[in-house]
PDB file of C-alpha atoms in Angstrom:
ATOM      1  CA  UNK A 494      17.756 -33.718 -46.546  1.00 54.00           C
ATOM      2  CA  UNK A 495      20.011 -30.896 -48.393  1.00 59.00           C
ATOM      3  CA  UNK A 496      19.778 -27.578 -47.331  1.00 52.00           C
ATOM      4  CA  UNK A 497      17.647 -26.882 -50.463  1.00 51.00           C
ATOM      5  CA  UNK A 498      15.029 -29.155 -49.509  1.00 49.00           C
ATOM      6  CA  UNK A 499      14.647 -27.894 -45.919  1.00 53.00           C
ATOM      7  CA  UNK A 500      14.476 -24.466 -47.333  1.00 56.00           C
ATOM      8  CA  UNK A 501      11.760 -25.351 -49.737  1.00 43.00           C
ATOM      9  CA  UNK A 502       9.859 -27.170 -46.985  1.00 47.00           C
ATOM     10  CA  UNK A 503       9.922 -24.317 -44.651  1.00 52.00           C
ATOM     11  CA  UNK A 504       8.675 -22.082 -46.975  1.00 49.00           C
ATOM     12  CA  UNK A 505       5.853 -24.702 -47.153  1.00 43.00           C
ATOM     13  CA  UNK A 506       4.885 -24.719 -43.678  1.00 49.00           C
ATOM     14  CA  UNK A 507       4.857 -21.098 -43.762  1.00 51.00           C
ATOM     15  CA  UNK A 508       2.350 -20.926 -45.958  1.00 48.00           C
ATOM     16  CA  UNK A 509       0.597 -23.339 -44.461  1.00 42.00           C
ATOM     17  CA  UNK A 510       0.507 -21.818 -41.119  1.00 47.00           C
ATOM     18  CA  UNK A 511      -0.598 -18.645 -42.717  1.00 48.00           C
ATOM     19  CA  UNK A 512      -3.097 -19.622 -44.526  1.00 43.00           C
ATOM     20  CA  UNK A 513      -4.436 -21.350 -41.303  1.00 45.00           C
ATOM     21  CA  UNK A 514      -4.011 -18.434 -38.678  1.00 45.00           C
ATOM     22  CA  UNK A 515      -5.773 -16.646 -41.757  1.00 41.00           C
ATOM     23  CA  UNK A 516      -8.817 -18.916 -40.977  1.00 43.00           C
ATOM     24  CA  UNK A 517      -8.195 -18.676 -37.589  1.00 45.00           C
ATOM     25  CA  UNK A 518      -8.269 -14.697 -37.825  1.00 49.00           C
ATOM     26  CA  UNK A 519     -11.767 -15.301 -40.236  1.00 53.00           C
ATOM     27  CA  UNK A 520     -13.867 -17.063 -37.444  1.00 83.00           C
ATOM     28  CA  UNK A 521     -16.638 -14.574 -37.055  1.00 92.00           C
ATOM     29  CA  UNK A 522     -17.160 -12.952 -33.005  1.00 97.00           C
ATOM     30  CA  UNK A 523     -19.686 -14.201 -30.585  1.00 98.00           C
ATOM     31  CA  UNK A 524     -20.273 -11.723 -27.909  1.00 98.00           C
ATOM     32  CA  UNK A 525     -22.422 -12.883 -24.897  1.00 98.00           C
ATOM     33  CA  UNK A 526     -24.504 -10.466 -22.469  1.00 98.00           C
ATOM     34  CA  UNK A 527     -27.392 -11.041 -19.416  1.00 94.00           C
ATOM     35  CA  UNK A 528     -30.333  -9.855 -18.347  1.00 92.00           C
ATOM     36  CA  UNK A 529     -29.173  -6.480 -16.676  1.00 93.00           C
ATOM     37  CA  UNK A 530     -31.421  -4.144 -17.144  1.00 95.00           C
ATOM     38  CA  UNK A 531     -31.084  -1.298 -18.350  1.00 96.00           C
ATOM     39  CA  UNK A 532     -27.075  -2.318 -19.231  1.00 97.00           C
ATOM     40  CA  UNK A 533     -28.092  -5.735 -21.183  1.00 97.00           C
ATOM     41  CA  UNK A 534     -31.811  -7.145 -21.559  1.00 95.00           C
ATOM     42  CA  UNK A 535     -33.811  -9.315 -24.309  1.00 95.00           C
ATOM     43  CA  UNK A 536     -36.426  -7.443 -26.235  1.00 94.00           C
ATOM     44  CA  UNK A 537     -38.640  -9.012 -28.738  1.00 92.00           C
ATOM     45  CA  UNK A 538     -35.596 -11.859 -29.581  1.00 92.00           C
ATOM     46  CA  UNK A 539     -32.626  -9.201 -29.628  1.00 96.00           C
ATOM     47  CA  UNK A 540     -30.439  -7.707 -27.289  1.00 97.00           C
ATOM     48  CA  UNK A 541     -31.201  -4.299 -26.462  1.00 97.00           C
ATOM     49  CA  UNK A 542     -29.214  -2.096 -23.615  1.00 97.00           C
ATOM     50  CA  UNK A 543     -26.741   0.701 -22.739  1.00 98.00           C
ATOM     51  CA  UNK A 544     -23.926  -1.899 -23.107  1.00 98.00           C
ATOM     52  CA  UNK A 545     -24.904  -3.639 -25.962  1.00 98.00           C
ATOM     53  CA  UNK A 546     -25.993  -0.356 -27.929  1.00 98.00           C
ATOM     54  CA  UNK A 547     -22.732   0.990 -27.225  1.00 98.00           C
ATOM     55  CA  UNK A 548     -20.864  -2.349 -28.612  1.00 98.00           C
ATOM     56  CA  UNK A 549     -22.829  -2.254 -31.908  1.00 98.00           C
ATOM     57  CA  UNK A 550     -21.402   1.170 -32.277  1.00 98.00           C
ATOM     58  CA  UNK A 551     -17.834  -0.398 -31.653  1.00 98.00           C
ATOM     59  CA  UNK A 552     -18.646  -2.940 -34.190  1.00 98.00           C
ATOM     60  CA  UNK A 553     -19.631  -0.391 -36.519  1.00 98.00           C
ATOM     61  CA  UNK A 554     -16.610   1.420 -36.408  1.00 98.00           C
ATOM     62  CA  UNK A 555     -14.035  -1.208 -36.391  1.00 97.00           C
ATOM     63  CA  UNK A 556     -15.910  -2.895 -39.263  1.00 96.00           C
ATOM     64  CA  UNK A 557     -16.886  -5.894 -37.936  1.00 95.00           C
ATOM     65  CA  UNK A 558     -19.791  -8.465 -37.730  1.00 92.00           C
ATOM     66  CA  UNK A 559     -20.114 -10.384 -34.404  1.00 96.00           C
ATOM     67  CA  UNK A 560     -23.539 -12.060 -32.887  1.00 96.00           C
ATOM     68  CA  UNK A 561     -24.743 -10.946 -29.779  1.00 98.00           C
ATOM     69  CA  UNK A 562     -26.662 -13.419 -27.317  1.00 98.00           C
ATOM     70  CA  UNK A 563     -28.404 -12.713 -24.251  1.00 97.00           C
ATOM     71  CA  UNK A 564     -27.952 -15.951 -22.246  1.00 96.00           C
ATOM     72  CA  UNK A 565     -27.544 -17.147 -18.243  1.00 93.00           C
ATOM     73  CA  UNK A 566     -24.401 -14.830 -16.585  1.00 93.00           C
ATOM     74  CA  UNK A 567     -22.831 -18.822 -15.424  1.00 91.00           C
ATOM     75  CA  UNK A 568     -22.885 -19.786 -19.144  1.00 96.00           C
ATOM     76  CA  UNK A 569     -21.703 -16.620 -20.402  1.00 97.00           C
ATOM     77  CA  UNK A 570     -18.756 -17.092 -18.604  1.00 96.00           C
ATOM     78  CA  UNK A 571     -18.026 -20.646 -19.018  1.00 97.00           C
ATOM     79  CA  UNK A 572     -18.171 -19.940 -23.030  1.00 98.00           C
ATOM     80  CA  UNK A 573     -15.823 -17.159 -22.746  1.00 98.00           C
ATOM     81  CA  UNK A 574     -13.517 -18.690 -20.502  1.00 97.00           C
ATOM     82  CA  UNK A 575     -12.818 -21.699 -22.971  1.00 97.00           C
ATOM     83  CA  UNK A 576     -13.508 -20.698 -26.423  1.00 98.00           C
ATOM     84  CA  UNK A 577     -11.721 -18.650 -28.493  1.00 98.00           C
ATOM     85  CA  UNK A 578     -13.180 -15.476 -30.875  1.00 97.00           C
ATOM     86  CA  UNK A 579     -15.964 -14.539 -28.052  1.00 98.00           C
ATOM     87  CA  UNK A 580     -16.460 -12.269 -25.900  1.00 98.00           C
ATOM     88  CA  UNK A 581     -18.702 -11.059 -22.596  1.00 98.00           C
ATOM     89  CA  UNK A 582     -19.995  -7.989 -21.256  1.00 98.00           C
ATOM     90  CA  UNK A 583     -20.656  -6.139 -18.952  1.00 96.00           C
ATOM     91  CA  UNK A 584     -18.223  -7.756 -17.030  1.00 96.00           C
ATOM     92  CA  UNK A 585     -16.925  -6.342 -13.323  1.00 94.00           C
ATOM     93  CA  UNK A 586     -13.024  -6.746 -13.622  1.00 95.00           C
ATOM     94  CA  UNK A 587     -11.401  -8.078 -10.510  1.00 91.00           C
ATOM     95  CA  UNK A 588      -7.776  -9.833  -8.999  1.00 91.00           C
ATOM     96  CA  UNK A 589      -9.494 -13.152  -9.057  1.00 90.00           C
ATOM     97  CA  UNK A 590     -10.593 -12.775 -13.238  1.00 94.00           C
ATOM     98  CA  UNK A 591      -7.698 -10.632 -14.131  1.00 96.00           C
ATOM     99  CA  UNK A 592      -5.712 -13.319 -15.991  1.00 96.00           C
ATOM    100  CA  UNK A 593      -8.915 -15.490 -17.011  1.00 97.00           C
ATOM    101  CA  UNK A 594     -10.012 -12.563 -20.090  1.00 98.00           C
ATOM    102  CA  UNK A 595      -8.342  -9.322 -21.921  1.00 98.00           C
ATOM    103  CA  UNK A 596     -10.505  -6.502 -21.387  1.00 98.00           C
ATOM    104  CA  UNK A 597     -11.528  -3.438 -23.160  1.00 98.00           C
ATOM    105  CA  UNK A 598     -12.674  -0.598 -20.850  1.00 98.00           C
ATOM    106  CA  UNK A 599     -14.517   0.659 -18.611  1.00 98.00           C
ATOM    107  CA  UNK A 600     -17.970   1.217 -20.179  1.00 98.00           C
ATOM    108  CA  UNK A 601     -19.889   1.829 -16.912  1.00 96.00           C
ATOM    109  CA  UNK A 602     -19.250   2.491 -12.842  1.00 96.00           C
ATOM    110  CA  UNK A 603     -22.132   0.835 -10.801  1.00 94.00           C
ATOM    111  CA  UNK A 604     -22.351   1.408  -6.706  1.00 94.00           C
ATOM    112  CA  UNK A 605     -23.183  -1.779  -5.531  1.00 95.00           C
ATOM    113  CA  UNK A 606     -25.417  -1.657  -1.813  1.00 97.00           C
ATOM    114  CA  UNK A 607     -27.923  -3.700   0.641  1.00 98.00           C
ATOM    115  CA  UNK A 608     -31.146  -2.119  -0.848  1.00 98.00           C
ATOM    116  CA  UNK A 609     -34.260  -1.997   0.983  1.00 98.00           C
ATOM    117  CA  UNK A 610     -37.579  -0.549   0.041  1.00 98.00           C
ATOM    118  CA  UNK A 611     -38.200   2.792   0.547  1.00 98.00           C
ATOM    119  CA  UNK A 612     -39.544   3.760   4.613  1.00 97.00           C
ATOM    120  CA  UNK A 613     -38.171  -0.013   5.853  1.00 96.00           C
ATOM    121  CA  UNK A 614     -36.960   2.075   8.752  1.00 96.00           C
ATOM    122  CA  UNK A 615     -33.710  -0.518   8.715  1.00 97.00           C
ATOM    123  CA  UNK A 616     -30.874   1.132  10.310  1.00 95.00           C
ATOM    124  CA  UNK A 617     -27.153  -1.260   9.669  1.00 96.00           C
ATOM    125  CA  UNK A 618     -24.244   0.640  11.044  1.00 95.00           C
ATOM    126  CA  UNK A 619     -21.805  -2.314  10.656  1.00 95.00           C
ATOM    127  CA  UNK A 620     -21.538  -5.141   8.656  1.00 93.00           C
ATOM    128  CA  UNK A 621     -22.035  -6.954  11.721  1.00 94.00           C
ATOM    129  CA  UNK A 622     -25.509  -5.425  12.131  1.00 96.00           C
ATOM    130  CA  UNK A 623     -26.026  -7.144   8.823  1.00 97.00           C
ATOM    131  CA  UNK A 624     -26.208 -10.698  10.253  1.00 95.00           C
ATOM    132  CA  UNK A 625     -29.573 -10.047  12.517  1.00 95.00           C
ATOM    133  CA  UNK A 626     -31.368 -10.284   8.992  1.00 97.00           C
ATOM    134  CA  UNK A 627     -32.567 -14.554   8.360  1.00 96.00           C
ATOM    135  CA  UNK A 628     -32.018 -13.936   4.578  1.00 98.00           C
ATOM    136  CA  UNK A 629     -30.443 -11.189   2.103  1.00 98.00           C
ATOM    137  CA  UNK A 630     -31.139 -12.477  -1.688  1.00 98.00           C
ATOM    138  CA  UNK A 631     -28.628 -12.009  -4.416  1.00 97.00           C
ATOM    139  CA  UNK A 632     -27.799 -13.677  -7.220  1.00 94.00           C
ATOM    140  CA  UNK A 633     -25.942 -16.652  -7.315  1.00 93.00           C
ATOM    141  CA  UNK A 634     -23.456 -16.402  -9.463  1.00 88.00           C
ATOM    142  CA  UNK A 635     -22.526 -12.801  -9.225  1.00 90.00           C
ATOM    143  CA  UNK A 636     -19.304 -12.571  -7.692  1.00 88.00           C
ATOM    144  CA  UNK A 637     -20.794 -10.509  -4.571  1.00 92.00           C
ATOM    145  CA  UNK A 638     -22.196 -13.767  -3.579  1.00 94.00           C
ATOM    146  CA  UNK A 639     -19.185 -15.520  -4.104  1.00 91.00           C
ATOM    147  CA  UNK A 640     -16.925 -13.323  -1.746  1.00 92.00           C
ATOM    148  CA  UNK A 641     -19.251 -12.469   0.981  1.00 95.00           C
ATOM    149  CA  UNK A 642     -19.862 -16.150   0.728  1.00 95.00           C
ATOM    150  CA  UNK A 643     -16.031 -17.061   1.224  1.00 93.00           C
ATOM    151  CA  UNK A 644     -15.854 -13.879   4.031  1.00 93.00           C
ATOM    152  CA  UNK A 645     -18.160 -16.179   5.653  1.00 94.00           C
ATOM    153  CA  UNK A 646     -21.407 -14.424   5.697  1.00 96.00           C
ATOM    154  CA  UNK A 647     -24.090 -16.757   6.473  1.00 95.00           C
ATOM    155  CA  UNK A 648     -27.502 -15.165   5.453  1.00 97.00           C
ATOM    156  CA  UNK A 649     -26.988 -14.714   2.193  1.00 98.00           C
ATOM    157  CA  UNK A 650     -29.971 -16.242  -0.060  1.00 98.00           C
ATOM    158  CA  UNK A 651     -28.443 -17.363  -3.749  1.00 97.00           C
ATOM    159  CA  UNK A 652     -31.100 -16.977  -5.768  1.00 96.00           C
ATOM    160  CA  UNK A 653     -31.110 -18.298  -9.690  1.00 91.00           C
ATOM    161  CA  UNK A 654     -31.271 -15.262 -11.628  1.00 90.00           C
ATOM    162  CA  UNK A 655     -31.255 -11.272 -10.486  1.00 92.00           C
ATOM    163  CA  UNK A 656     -35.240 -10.767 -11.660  1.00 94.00           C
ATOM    164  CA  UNK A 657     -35.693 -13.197  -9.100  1.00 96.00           C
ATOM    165  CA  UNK A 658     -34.202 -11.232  -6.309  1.00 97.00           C
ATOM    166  CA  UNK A 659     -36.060  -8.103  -7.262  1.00 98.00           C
ATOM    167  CA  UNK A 660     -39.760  -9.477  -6.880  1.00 98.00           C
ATOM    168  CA  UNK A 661     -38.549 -11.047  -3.277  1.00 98.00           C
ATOM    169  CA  UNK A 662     -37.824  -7.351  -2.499  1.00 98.00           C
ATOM    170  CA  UNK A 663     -41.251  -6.163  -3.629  1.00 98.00           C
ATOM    171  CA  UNK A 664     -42.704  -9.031  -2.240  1.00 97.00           C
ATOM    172  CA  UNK A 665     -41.401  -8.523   1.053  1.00 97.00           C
ATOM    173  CA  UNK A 666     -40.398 -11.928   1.087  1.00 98.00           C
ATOM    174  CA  UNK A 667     -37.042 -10.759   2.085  1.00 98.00           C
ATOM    175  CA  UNK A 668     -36.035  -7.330   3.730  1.00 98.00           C
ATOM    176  CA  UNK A 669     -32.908  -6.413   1.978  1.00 98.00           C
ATOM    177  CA  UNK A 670     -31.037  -7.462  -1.656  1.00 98.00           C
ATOM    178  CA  UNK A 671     -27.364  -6.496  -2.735  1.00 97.00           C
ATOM    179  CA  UNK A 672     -27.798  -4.313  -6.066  1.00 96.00           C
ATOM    180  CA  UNK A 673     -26.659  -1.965  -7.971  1.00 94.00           C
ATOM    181  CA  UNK A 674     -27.683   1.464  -8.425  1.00 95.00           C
ATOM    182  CA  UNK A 675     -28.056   0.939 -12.502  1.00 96.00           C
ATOM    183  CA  UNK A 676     -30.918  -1.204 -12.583  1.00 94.00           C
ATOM    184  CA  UNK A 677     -33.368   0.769 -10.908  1.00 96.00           C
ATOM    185  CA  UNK A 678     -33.344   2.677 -14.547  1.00 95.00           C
ATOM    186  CA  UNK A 679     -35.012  -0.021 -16.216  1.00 95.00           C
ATOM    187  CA  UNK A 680     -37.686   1.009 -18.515  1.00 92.00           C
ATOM    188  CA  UNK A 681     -40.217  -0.205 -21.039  1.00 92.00           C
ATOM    189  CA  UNK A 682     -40.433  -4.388 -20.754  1.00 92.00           C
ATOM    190  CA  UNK A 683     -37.434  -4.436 -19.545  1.00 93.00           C
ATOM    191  CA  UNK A 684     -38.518  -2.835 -15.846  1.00 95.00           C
ATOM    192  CA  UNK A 685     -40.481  -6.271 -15.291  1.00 94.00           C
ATOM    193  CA  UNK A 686     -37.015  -8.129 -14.238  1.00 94.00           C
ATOM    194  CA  UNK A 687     -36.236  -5.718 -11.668  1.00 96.00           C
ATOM    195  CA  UNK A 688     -39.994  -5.825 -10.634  1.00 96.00           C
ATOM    196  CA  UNK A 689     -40.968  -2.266 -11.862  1.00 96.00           C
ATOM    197  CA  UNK A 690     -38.805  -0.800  -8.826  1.00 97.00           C
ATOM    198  CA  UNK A 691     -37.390   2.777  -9.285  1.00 95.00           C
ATOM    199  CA  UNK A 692     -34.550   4.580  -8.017  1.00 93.00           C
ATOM    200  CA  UNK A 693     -37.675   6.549  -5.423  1.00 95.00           C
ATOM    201  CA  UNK A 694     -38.683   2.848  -4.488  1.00 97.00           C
ATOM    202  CA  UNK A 695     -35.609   1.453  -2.332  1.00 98.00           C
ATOM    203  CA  UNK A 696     -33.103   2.672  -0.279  1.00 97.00           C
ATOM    204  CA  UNK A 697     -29.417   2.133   0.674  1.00 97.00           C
ATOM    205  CA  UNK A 698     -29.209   0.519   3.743  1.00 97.00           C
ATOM    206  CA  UNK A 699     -25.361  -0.353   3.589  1.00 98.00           C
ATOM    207  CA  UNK A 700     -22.900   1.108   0.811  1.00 96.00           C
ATOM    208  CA  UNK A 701     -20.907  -1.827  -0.360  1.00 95.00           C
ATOM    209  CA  UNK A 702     -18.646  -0.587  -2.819  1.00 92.00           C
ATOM    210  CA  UNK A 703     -17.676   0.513  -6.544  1.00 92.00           C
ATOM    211  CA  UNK A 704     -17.359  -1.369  -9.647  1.00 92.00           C
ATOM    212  CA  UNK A 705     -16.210  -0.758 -13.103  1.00 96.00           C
ATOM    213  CA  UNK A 706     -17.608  -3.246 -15.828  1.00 97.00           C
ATOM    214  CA  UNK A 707     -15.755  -4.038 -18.920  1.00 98.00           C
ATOM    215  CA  UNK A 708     -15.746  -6.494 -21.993  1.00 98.00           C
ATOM    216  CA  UNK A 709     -14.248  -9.395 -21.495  1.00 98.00           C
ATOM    217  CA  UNK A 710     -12.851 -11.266 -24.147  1.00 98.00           C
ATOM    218  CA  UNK A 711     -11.234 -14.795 -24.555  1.00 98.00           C
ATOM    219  CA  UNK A 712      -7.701 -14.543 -22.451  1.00 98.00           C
ATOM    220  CA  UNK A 713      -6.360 -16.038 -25.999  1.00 98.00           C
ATOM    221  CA  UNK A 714      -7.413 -13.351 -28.390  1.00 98.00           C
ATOM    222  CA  UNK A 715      -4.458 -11.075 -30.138  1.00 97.00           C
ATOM    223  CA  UNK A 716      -3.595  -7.947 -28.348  1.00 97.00           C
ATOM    224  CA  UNK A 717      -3.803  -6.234 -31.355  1.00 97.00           C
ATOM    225  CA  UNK A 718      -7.357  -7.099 -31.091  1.00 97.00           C
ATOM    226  CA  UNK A 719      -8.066  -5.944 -27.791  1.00 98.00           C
ATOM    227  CA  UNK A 720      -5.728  -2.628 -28.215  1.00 98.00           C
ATOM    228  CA  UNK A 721      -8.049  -1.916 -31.340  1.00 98.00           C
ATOM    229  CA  UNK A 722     -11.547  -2.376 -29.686  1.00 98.00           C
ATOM    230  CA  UNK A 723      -9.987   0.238 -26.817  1.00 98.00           C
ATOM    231  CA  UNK A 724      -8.446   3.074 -28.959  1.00 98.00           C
ATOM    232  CA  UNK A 725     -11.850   2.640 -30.895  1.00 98.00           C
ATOM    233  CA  UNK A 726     -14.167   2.567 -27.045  1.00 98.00           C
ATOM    234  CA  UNK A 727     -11.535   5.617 -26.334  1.00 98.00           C
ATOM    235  CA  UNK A 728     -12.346   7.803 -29.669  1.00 98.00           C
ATOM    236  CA  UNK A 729     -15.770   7.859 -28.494  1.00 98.00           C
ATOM    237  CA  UNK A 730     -14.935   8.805 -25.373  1.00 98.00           C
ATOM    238  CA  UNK A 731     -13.043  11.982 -26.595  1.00 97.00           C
ATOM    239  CA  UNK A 732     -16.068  12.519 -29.641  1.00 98.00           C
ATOM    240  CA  UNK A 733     -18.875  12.519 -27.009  1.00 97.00           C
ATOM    241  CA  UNK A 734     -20.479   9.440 -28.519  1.00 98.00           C
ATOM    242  CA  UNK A 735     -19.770   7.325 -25.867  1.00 98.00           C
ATOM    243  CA  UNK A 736     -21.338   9.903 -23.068  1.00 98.00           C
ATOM    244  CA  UNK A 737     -24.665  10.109 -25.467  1.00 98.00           C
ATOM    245  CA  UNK A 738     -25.226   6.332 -25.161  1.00 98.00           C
ATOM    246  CA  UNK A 739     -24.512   6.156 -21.289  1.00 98.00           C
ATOM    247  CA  UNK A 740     -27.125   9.440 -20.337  1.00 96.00           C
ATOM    248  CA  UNK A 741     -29.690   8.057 -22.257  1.00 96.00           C
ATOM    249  CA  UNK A 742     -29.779   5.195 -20.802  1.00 96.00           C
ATOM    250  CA  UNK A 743     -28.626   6.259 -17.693  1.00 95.00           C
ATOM    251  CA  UNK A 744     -29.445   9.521 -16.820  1.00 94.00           C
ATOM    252  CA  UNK A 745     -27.482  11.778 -14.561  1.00 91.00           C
ATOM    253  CA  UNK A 746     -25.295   8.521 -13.252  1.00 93.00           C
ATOM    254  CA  UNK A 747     -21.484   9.608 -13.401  1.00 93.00           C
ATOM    255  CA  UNK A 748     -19.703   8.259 -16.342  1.00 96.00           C
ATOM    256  CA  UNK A 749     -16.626   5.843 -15.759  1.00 96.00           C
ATOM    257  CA  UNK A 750     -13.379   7.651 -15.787  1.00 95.00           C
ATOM    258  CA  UNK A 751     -11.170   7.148 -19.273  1.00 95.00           C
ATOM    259  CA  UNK A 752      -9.031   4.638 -17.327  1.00 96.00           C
ATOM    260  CA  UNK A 753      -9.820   2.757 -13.972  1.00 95.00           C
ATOM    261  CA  UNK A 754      -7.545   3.511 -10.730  1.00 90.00           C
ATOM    262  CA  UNK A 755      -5.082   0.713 -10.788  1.00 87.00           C
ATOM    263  CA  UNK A 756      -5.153  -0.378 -14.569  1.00 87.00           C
TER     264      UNK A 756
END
């Protein structure tokens, strides 16, 4: 093959390629949320939220269309994990998922605790006072069940989904739950997964500690992606857009800071 030839046929390929990572680039976004109230919920067939309001606003200014499904947390993240142009929220970023997504962030701060009701007249000093309880429900496959799990705590009760935990609690079925302070702002419909509880309802038995959700895309997507989606999140943090959303949904809860300690 002359020189010509491999010329021509390289500029070929090139075309080729570009017409393909065009196609690529065309593939329309799938965003995935839960049942979170008042961050993600269902309502009437379409997901509804503080999260997902505030991601249709993103959409809206960077221009772009994307569907947004309200499925199982597990699923969620199995999609995301392995398929390229999707993304999940609201994510809690940690070591152990740091290299598994690209993330755009933080959109809220949640203080996650063992939550009683209100006048249980529990007193836990210690996590070691924790283990006189026979059962403390949380969800399965939030990652506070996975790493008190692995620490070796052996009362925890993995329950299928968080709605689930909530009624126990009302119940009295069980004594305490690991939750976060956000979802005891549910309203409308949406208060029936956390079982109508209110902030006045339950107390904090045991602080646990602070997380700061994010939205978590495919690990493969472009950076120039991701860096777009956060100079857009960050515009309406500095135009007050983005602290409209969060207090009406959540209000009086402290904001998350611009950027999270550490990242």
């Amino acid at each position: 093959m002359t020189s010509w030839q491999r010329r021509v046929l390289g500029l070929v390929l090139g075309a080729v390629l570009g017409l393909l990572s065009l196609q690529v680039a065309a593939e329309p976004l799938r965003l995935y949320t839960e049942e979170y109230p008042p961050v993600s919920f269902s309502s009437k067939g379409r997901a509804e939220g503080m999260s997902t309001e505030l991601v249709r606003e993103l959409l809206k200014r960077i221009g772009e269309d994307a569907s947004i499904e309200v499925v199982p947390w597990a699923r969620g993240m199995r999609i995301v994990q392995t398929t390229p142009d999707t993304a999940l929220f609201t994510t809690i970023r940690n070591a152990e998922r740091e290299a598994q997504f690209r993330w755009v962030g933080p959109i809220l701060m949640a203080t996650d605790a063992f939550y009683a009701l209100k006048g249980s007249g529990l007193v836990v000093r210690s996590r070691a006072d924790l283990e006189q309880f026979r059962e403390i429900a949380v969800p399965r496959d939030w990652f506070t069940y996975q790493e008190l799990k692995a620490a070796g705590m052996k009362n925890l009760l993995g329950v299928a989904e968080p709605e689930k935990m909530f009624k126990m609690l009302r119940m009295r079925r069980v004594q305490l739950i690991i939750a976060d302070n956000l979802s005891f702002y549910a309203q409308g419909e949406a208060a029936a997964q956390v079982a109508n509880l209110k902030a006045g309802d339950v107390e904090v038995v045991y602080p646990y500690r602070s997380s700061y959700g994010y939205i978590s895309f495919w690990r493969g997507t472009p950076k120039a992606v991701v860096q777009k989606w956060q100079a857009t999140l960050d515009q309406m943090r500095r135009d007050g857009s983005f602290s409209r959303i969060h207090q009406r949904w959540l209000p009086g809860e402290p904001e998350p800071p611009l950027r999270e300690p550490g990242h």
